[in-house]
GROMACS .gro file of N, CA and C in nm:
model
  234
    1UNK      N    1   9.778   9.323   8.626
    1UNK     CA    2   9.700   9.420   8.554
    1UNK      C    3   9.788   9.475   8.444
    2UNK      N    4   9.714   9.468   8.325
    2UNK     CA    5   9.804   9.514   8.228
    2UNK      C    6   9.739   9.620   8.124
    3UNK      N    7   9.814   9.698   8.113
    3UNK     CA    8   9.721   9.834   7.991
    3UNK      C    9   9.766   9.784   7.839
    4UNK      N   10   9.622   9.740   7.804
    4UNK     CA   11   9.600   9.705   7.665
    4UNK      C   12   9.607   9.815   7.561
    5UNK      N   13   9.569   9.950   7.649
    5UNK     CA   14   9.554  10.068   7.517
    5UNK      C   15   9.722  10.117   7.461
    6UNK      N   16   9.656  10.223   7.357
    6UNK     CA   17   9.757  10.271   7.323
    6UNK      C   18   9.807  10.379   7.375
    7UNK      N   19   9.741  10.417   7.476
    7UNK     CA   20   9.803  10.535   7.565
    7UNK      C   21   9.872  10.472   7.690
    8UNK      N   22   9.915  10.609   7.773
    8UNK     CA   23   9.935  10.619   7.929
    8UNK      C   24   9.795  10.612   8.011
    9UNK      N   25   9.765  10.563   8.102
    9UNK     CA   26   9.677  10.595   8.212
    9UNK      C   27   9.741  10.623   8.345
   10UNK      N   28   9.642  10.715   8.384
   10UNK     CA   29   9.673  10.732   8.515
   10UNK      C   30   9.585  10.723   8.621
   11UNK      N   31   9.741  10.632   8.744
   11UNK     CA   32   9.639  10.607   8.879
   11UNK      C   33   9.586  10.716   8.962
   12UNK      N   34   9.552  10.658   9.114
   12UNK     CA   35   9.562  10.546   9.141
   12UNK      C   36   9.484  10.402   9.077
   13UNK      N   37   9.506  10.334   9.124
   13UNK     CA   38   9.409  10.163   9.048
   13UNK      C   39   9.349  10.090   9.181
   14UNK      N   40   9.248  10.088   9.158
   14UNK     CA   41   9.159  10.001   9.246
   14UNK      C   42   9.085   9.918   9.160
   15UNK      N   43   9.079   9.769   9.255
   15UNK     CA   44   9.019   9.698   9.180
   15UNK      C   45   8.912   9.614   9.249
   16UNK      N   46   8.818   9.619   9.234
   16UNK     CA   47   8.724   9.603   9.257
   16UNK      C   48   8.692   9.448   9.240
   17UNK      N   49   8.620   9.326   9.367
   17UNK     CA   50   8.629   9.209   9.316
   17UNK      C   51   8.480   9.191   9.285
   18UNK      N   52   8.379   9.224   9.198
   18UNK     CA   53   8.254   9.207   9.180
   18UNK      C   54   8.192   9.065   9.158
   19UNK      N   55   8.077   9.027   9.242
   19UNK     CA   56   8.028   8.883   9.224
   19UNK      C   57   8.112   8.749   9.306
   20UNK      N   58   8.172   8.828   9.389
   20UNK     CA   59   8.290   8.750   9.458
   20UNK      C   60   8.216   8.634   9.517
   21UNK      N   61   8.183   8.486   9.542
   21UNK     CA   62   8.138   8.361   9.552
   21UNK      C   63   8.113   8.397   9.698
   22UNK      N   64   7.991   8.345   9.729
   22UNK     CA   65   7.930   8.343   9.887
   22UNK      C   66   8.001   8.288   9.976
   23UNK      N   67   8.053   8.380  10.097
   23UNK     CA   68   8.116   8.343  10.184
   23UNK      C   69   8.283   8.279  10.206
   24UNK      N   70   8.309   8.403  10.058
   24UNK     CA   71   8.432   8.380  10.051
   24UNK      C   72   8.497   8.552  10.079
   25UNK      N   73   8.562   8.613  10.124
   25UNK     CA   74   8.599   8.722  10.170
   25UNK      C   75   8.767   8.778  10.139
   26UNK      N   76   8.746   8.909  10.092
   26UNK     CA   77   8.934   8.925  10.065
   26UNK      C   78   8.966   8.982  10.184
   27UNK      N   79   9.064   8.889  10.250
   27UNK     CA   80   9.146   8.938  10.379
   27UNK      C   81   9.201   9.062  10.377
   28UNK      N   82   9.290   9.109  10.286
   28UNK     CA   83   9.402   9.216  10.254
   28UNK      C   84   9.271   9.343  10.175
   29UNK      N   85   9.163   9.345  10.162
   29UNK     CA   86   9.103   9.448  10.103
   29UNK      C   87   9.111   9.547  10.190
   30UNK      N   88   9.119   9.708  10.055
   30UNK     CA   89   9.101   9.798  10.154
   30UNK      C   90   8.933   9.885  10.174
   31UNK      N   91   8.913   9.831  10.167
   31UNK     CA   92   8.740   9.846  10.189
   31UNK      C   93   8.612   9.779  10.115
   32UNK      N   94   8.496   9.857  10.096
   32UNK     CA   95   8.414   9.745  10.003
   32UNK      C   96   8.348   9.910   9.947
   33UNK      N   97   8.326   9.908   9.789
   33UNK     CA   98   8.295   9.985   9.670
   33UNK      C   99   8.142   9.935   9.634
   34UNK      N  100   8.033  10.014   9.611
   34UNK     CA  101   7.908   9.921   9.589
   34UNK      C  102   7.902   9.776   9.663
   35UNK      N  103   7.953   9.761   9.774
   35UNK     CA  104   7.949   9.652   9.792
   35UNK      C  105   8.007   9.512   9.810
   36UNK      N  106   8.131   9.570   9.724
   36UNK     CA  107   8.183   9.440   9.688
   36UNK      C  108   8.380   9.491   9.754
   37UNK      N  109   8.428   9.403   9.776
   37UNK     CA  110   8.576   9.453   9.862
   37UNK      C  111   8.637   9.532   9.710
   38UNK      N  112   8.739   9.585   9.754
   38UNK     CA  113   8.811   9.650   9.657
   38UNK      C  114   8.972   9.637   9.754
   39UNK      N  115   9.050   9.617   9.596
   39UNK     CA  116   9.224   9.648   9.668
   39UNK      C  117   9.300   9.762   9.604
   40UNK      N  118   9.340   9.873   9.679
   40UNK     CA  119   9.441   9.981   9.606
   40UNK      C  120   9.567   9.891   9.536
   41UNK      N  121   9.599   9.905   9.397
   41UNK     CA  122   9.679   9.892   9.360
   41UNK      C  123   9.840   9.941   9.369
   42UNK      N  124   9.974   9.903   9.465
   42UNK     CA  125  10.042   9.907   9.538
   42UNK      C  126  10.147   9.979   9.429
   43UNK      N  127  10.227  10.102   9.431
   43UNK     CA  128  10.334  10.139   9.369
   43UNK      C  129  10.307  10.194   9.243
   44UNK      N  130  10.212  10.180   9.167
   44UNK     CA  131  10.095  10.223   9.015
   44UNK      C  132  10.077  10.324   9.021
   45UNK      N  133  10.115  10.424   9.023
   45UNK     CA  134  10.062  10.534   8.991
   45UNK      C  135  10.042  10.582   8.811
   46UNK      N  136  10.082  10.499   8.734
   46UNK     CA  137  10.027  10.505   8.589
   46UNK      C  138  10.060  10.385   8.521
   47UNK      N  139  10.023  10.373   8.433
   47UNK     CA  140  10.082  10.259   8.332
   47UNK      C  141  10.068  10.252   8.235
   48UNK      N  142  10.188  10.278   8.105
   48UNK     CA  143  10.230  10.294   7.998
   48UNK      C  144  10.176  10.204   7.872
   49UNK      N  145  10.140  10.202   7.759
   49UNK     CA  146  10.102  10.102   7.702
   49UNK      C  147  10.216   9.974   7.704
   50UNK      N  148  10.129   9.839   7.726
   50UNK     CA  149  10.160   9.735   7.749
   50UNK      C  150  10.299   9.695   7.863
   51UNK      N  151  10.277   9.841   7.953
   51UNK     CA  152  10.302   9.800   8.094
   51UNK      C  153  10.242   9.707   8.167
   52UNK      N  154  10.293   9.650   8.290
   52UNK     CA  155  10.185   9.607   8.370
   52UNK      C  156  10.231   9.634   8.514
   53UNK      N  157  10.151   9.520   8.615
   53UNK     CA  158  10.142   9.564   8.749
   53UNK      C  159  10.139   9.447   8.823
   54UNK      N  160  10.155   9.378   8.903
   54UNK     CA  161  10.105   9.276   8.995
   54UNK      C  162  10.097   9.279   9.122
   55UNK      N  163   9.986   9.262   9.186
   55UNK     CA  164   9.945   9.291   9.292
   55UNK      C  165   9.896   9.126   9.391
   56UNK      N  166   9.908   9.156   9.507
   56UNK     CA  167   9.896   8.984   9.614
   56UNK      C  168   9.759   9.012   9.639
   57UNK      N  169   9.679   8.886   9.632
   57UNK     CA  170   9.561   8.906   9.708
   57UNK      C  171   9.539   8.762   9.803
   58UNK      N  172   9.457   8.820   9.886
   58UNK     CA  173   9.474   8.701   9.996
   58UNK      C  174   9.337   8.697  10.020
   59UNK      N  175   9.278   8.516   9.977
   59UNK     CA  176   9.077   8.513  10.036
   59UNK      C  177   9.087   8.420  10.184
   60UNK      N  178   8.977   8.431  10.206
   60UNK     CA  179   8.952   8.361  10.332
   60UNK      C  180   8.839   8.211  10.234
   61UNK      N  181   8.826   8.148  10.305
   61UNK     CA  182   8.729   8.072  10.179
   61UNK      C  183   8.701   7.913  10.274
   62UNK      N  184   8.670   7.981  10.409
   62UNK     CA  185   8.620   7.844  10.527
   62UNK      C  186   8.527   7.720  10.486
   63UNK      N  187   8.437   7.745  10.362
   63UNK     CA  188   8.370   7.662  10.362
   63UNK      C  189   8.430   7.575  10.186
   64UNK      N  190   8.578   7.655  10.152
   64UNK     CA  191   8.636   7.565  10.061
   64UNK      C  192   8.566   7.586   9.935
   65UNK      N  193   8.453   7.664   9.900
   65UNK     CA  194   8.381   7.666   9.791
   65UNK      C  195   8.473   7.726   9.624
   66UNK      N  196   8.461   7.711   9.524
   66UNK     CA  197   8.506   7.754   9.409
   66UNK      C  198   8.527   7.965   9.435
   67UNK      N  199   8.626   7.971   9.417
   67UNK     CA  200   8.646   8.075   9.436
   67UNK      C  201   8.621   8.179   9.293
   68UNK      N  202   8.524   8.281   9.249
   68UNK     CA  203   8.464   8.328   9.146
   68UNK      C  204   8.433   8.472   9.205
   69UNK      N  205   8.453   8.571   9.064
   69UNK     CA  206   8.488   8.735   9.074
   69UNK      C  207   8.478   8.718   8.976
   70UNK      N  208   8.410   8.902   8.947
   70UNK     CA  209   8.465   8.974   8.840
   70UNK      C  210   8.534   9.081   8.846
   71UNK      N  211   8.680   9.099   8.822
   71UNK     CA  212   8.784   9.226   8.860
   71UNK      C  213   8.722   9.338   8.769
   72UNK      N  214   8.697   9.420   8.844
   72UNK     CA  215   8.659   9.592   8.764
   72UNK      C  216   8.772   9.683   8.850
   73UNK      N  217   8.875   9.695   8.744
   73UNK     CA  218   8.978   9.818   8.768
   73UNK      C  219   8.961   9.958   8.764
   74UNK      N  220   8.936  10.010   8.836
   74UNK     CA  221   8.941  10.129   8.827
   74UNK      C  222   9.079  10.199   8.859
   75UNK      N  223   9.077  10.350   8.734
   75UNK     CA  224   9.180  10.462   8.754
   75UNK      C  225   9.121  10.592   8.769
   76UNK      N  226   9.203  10.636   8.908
   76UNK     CA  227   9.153  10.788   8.957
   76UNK      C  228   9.066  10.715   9.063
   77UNK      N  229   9.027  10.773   9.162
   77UNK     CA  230   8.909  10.779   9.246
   77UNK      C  231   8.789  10.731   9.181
   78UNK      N  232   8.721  10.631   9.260
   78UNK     CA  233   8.597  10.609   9.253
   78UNK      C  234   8.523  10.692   9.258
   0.00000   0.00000   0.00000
């Protein structure tokens, strides 16, 4: 995750995996947001312009299918 603006933001960062491919599941999520799993972003508590961040994610994906998301980051509380 990387801050494109020209400011500071501030966390926390959750990111949200939206549209995540049927019957594929994030192991390591810490819950599900509208629906969809979400992961707290680990050690982030802000990030500076053209800082960044990297975070592990781990899927389950039994039936092997193309694995497809759309990441929506959120900062501050949902």
């Amino acid at each position: 995750i990387q801050n494109v603006g020209s400011s500071t933001i501030s966390g926390p960062f959750e990111v949200v995996f939206s549209a995540l491919s049927s019957g594929v599941s994030v192991v390591n999520s810490n819950g599900t947001y509208n629906g969809s799993p979400y992961l707290i972003v680990p050690f982030a508590t802000s990030l500076a312009p053209s800082q960044s961040v990297t975070m592990n994610v781990q899927f389950q994906n039994p039936n092997k299918v193309p694995i497809n998301f759309t990441p929506v980051v959120y900062s501050g509380s949902f």
